[in-house]
Amino acid sequence: MEKNRETDDSENQRDKPTELGLKEPESSFSSSVQPAEKNLFTDDEGRLIFVNQIVRCPCISLILVIIIALAVSIIALAVAFGGSNKNPFTDDQAQYALNDIRSIKYDTLRLASEAVSADRSKVIVSKTPLKTQSTSVGVFYWIYEAKTKEGIFTKDAMMDILKAESQIMKDDRYKDFCLRDYDNVSVYEQTECVRPLSATLIFFAEKWDPVLVKNVTDRLMETRQAEIYKKLAPCIEFKINCAIKEDVPTVDYDAAKRLSDDIKSIMQWWNGKNKELAGDPK
């Protein structure tokens, strides 16, 4: 009986709000799914249209993204290098600061651009190709040390030096880095590598006149003639300080001139093209 009474009381309590004309508050959570509103970004089921397109056509979507990325890159490059005075480091109208890294980079770019433009202008005007490898930018030193009392100026030592230098010059890549000889040609393909400044140029001269060499050596051993040649050498060899000729007798000047011509006739064959040692190393 008590249980039935409690049940009736609970039912009566639930019915009281109704009897009094009051409504139960509705739950803020709905048990049914509300239909989504279709707009520019979502469909009628509430899903993103962009995601739907990617899922349906993944390959086309990937290609479209790549095209957009390339287009943005091209536009960025056009903005950075849009004119002849444009640069990617700073605005041309910006204030110049001597120690600012952007100013330094800008100056570097500007100077390089002007140098290249000048070289191109020379090529266009003269219609001649640039002389590649025509200027030396570095020196490679080889130091030889004698292991005997005779020194390095012996036949065996000079043969070893020639072998070592030839090993470098015969390398396939040597021609791409050596100094080129443009004395009689102007086309790169017709040039040859300049022989390095070495004692092998003398000891392996293409031609060797022992009589003339001895004659020149004897004249240079004479103290008076050697002093006269030393005094007149700037004028004879380099055409400078020629006023000194007035203080030297004509006979002495002619003798010094003949000595210079004989030395040049010997030196013109100092090219190291001989495979055998020329003359006596001593």
Coordinates of C-alpha atoms in Angstrom, one line a residue:
M1 CA 0.0 0.0 0.0
E2 CA 2.8 2.4 0.8
K3 CA 4.5 1.7 -2.5
N4 CA 1.3 2.4 -4.4
R5 CA 0.9 5.6 -2.4
E6 CA 4.4 6.8 -3.2
T7 CA 3.8 6.1 -6.9
D8 CA 0.6 8.1 -6.9
D9 CA 2.3 10.9 -5.2
S10 CA 5.1 11.1 -7.8
E11 CA 2.6 11.0 -10.6
N12 CA 0.6 13.7 -9.0
Q13 CA 3.7 15.8 -8.6
R14 CA 4.4 15.4 -12.3
D15 CA 0.9 16.4 -13.2
K16 CA 0.9 19.5 -11.0
P17 CA 2.6 21.9 -13.5
T18 CA 0.1 20.8 -16.1
E19 CA -2.8 21.4 -13.8
L20 CA -1.5 24.8 -12.9
G21 CA -1.1 25.7 -16.6
L22 CA 2.7 25.7 -16.6
K23 CA 4.8 24.1 -19.4
E24 CA 7.9 22.0 -18.8
P25 CA 11.0 23.7 -20.1
E26 CA 12.3 22.3 -23.4
S27 CA 15.7 20.7 -23.4
S28 CA 18.5 22.7 -25.1
F29 CA 19.6 19.6 -26.8
S30 CA 17.5 18.1 -29.6
S31 CA 17.4 14.5 -30.2
S32 CA 16.9 15.0 -34.0
V33 CA 19.5 16.4 -36.4
Q34 CA 18.6 19.8 -37.7
P35 CA 19.0 20.3 -41.5
A36 CA 22.0 22.4 -42.5
E37 CA 21.5 25.5 -44.5
K38 CA 23.3 25.5 -47.9
N39 CA 25.6 28.4 -48.6
L40 CA 28.7 29.4 -50.6
F41 CA 31.0 27.2 -48.6
T42 CA 28.9 24.2 -47.4
D43 CA 26.3 22.0 -49.1
D44 CA 22.9 21.0 -47.9
E45 CA 24.4 18.3 -45.6
G46 CA 26.8 20.7 -43.9
R47 CA 30.0 19.5 -45.6
L48 CA 32.6 21.9 -47.0
I49 CA 32.3 22.1 -50.8
F50 CA 36.1 22.5 -51.1
V51 CA 36.7 19.2 -49.2
N52 CA 34.1 17.5 -51.4
Q53 CA 35.9 18.5 -54.6
I54 CA 39.3 17.3 -53.3
V55 CA 37.9 14.0 -52.3
R56 CA 36.1 13.5 -55.7
C57 CA 39.0 14.7 -57.9
P58 CA 42.3 14.5 -56.0
C59 CA 44.5 14.6 -59.1
I60 CA 42.9 17.6 -60.6
S61 CA 43.0 19.4 -57.2
L62 CA 46.8 18.7 -56.9
I63 CA 47.4 20.0 -60.4
L64 CA 45.4 23.1 -59.6
V65 CA 47.4 23.8 -56.4
I66 CA 50.7 23.4 -58.3
I67 CA 49.5 25.9 -61.0
I68 CA 48.4 28.4 -58.4
A69 CA 51.8 28.1 -56.6
L70 CA 53.7 28.6 -59.9
A71 CA 51.5 31.6 -60.7
V72 CA 52.2 33.2 -57.3
S73 CA 56.0 32.6 -57.7
I74 CA 56.0 34.2 -61.2
I75 CA 54.1 37.2 -59.9
A76 CA 56.6 37.5 -57.0
L77 CA 59.6 37.4 -59.3
A78 CA 57.9 39.9 -61.6
V79 CA 57.5 42.3 -58.7
A80 CA 61.0 41.8 -57.5
F81 CA 62.7 42.1 -60.9
G82 CA 60.1 44.1 -62.7
G83 CA 62.5 46.7 -64.0
S84 CA 66.1 47.3 -65.0
N85 CA 66.7 49.0 -61.6
K86 CA 64.7 46.5 -59.5
N87 CA 66.5 44.3 -57.0
P88 CA 65.3 41.6 -54.6
F89 CA 67.0 43.1 -51.5
T90 CA 65.4 46.4 -50.9
D91 CA 63.3 49.1 -52.5
D92 CA 65.3 51.4 -54.8
Q93 CA 63.8 54.4 -53.1
A94 CA 64.8 53.3 -49.6
Q95 CA 67.4 55.2 -47.7
Y96 CA 70.9 54.0 -48.3
A97 CA 72.9 52.8 -45.2
L98 CA 76.6 52.1 -45.6
N99 CA 76.7 49.2 -43.2
D100 CA 73.3 47.7 -43.9
I101 CA 73.5 44.2 -45.4
R102 CA 70.8 45.1 -47.9
S103 CA 72.7 48.1 -49.2
I104 CA 75.9 46.0 -49.5
K105 CA 74.0 43.3 -51.5
Y106 CA 72.3 46.0 -53.6
D107 CA 75.7 47.5 -54.5
T108 CA 77.1 44.1 -55.3
L109 CA 74.2 43.4 -57.7
R110 CA 74.4 46.8 -59.3
L111 CA 78.1 46.7 -59.9
A112 CA 77.9 43.1 -61.3
S113 CA 75.1 44.1 -63.6
E114 CA 77.0 47.1 -64.9
A115 CA 80.2 45.1 -65.5
V116 CA 78.3 42.4 -67.4
S117 CA 76.4 45.0 -69.4
A118 CA 79.7 46.7 -70.3
D119 CA 81.3 43.4 -71.4
R120 CA 78.2 42.6 -73.5
S121 CA 78.3 46.0 -75.1
K122 CA 82.0 45.5 -76.1
V123 CA 81.2 42.2 -77.7
I124 CA 78.2 43.6 -79.6
V125 CA 80.1 46.6 -80.9
S126 CA 83.3 44.8 -81.8
K127 CA 81.6 41.5 -82.8
T128 CA 84.4 39.6 -81.3
P129 CA 84.2 36.9 -78.6
L130 CA 85.4 37.4 -75.1
K131 CA 88.9 36.1 -74.4
T132 CA 88.3 33.4 -71.9
Q133 CA 91.2 32.6 -69.5
S134 CA 93.2 35.5 -70.9
T135 CA 94.1 36.9 -67.5
S136 CA 95.9 35.1 -64.6
V137 CA 93.9 35.1 -61.3
G138 CA 96.2 32.9 -59.3
V139 CA 99.7 31.3 -59.1
F140 CA 100.4 27.7 -58.2
Y141 CA 103.9 27.4 -56.7
W142 CA 106.0 24.3 -56.9
I143 CA 109.1 24.2 -54.6
Y144 CA 111.8 21.7 -55.4
E145 CA 114.5 20.8 -52.8
A146 CA 117.7 19.0 -53.8
K147 CA 118.6 15.8 -52.0
T148 CA 122.2 15.8 -53.2
K149 CA 125.1 18.3 -53.1
E150 CA 124.9 18.8 -56.9
G151 CA 121.6 20.7 -56.5
I152 CA 118.5 20.5 -58.7
F153 CA 120.2 21.7 -61.9
T154 CA 121.4 18.2 -63.0
K155 CA 120.1 16.0 -65.8
D156 CA 118.3 13.5 -63.5
A157 CA 116.8 16.3 -61.4
M158 CA 115.5 18.2 -64.4
M159 CA 114.0 15.1 -65.9
D160 CA 112.1 14.5 -62.7
I161 CA 110.9 18.1 -62.6
L162 CA 109.7 17.8 -66.3
K163 CA 107.9 14.6 -65.5
A164 CA 106.1 16.1 -62.5
E165 CA 105.0 19.2 -64.5
S166 CA 103.9 17.2 -67.5
Q167 CA 101.7 15.0 -65.3
I168 CA 99.7 18.1 -64.4
M169 CA 99.6 19.7 -67.8
K170 CA 98.4 16.4 -69.5
D171 CA 95.4 16.2 -67.2
D172 CA 92.1 16.5 -69.2
R173 CA 90.9 19.3 -67.0
Y174 CA 94.0 21.4 -67.1
K175 CA 93.0 23.1 -70.3
D176 CA 89.9 24.5 -68.6
F177 CA 91.9 26.3 -65.9
C178 CA 95.2 27.3 -67.6
L179 CA 96.2 30.7 -68.8
R180 CA 95.6 30.9 -72.6
D181 CA 97.9 32.4 -75.2
Y182 CA 96.0 35.0 -77.4
D183 CA 99.1 36.6 -78.9
N184 CA 98.4 35.6 -82.5
V185 CA 94.8 34.4 -82.3
S186 CA 91.5 35.7 -81.0
V187 CA 89.3 32.6 -80.8
Y188 CA 89.5 30.4 -77.7
E189 CA 89.5 27.1 -79.7
Q190 CA 92.7 28.2 -81.5
T191 CA 94.6 29.0 -78.3
E192 CA 97.0 26.9 -76.3
C193 CA 97.9 26.8 -72.6
V194 CA 100.8 29.1 -71.7
R195 CA 103.7 27.2 -70.4
P196 CA 104.3 27.7 -66.7
L197 CA 107.3 29.8 -65.7
S198 CA 109.8 27.1 -65.0
A199 CA 113.4 26.2 -65.4
T200 CA 112.3 23.4 -67.8
L201 CA 111.6 26.1 -70.4
I202 CA 115.3 26.7 -70.6
F203 CA 116.7 23.2 -70.1
F204 CA 114.3 21.7 -72.6
A205 CA 114.4 24.5 -75.2
E206 CA 113.1 23.5 -78.6
K207 CA 116.4 24.7 -80.2
W208 CA 119.8 25.2 -78.6
D209 CA 122.8 26.8 -80.2
P210 CA 125.7 25.9 -77.9
V211 CA 128.1 28.2 -79.7
L212 CA 125.9 31.3 -79.4
V213 CA 125.1 30.5 -75.8
K214 CA 128.8 30.3 -74.9
N215 CA 129.5 33.5 -76.8
V216 CA 126.7 35.4 -74.8
T217 CA 127.9 33.9 -71.6
D218 CA 131.5 34.9 -72.1
R219 CA 130.4 38.5 -72.9
L220 CA 128.3 38.7 -69.8
M221 CA 131.2 37.4 -67.7
E222 CA 133.2 40.5 -68.8
T223 CA 132.7 43.1 -66.0
R224 CA 132.7 46.2 -68.2
Q225 CA 130.4 44.9 -70.9
A226 CA 128.0 43.5 -68.3
E227 CA 127.9 46.9 -66.5
I228 CA 127.2 48.7 -69.8
Y229 CA 124.4 46.3 -70.7
K230 CA 122.9 46.6 -67.2
K231 CA 122.9 50.4 -67.6
L232 CA 121.3 50.4 -71.0
A233 CA 118.9 47.5 -70.5
P234 CA 115.9 49.7 -69.6
C235 CA 116.2 51.6 -72.8
I236 CA 117.1 48.7 -75.1
E237 CA 114.6 46.2 -73.7
F238 CA 111.7 48.5 -72.5
K239 CA 112.2 51.8 -74.3
I240 CA 112.4 53.8 -71.0
N241 CA 115.0 56.1 -69.6
C242 CA 116.7 56.4 -73.0
A243 CA 118.2 59.7 -72.1
I244 CA 121.1 57.8 -70.7
K245 CA 122.3 56.9 -74.2
E246 CA 123.9 60.4 -74.4
D247 CA 126.4 59.4 -71.7
V248 CA 127.4 56.2 -73.4
P249 CA 129.7 55.9 -76.4
T250 CA 128.1 54.7 -79.6
V251 CA 130.4 51.7 -79.8
D252 CA 129.3 50.6 -76.3
Y253 CA 125.7 51.1 -77.2
D254 CA 126.0 49.0 -80.4
A255 CA 127.7 46.3 -78.5
A256 CA 125.0 46.2 -75.8
K257 CA 122.3 46.2 -78.6
R258 CA 124.0 43.2 -80.3
L259 CA 124.2 41.4 -76.9
S260 CA 120.5 42.0 -76.4
D261 CA 119.6 40.7 -79.9
D262 CA 121.7 37.5 -79.2
I263 CA 119.9 37.0 -75.9
K264 CA 116.5 37.3 -77.5
S265 CA 117.5 34.9 -80.3
I266 CA 118.3 32.3 -77.6
M267 CA 115.2 33.0 -75.4
Q268 CA 112.7 32.7 -78.3
W269 CA 113.2 28.9 -78.1
W270 CA 112.7 28.7 -74.4
N271 CA 109.3 26.8 -74.6
G272 CA 110.0 23.5 -73.0
K273 CA 108.9 21.5 -76.1
N274 CA 112.1 19.4 -76.3
K275 CA 111.8 15.9 -74.8
E276 CA 115.5 15.7 -74.2
L277 CA 117.7 18.0 -72.1
A278 CA 119.2 20.8 -74.3
G279 CA 122.8 21.5 -73.8
D280 CA 124.9 21.1 -70.7
P281 CA 123.0 21.7 -67.4
K282 CA 126.1 23.4 -66.0

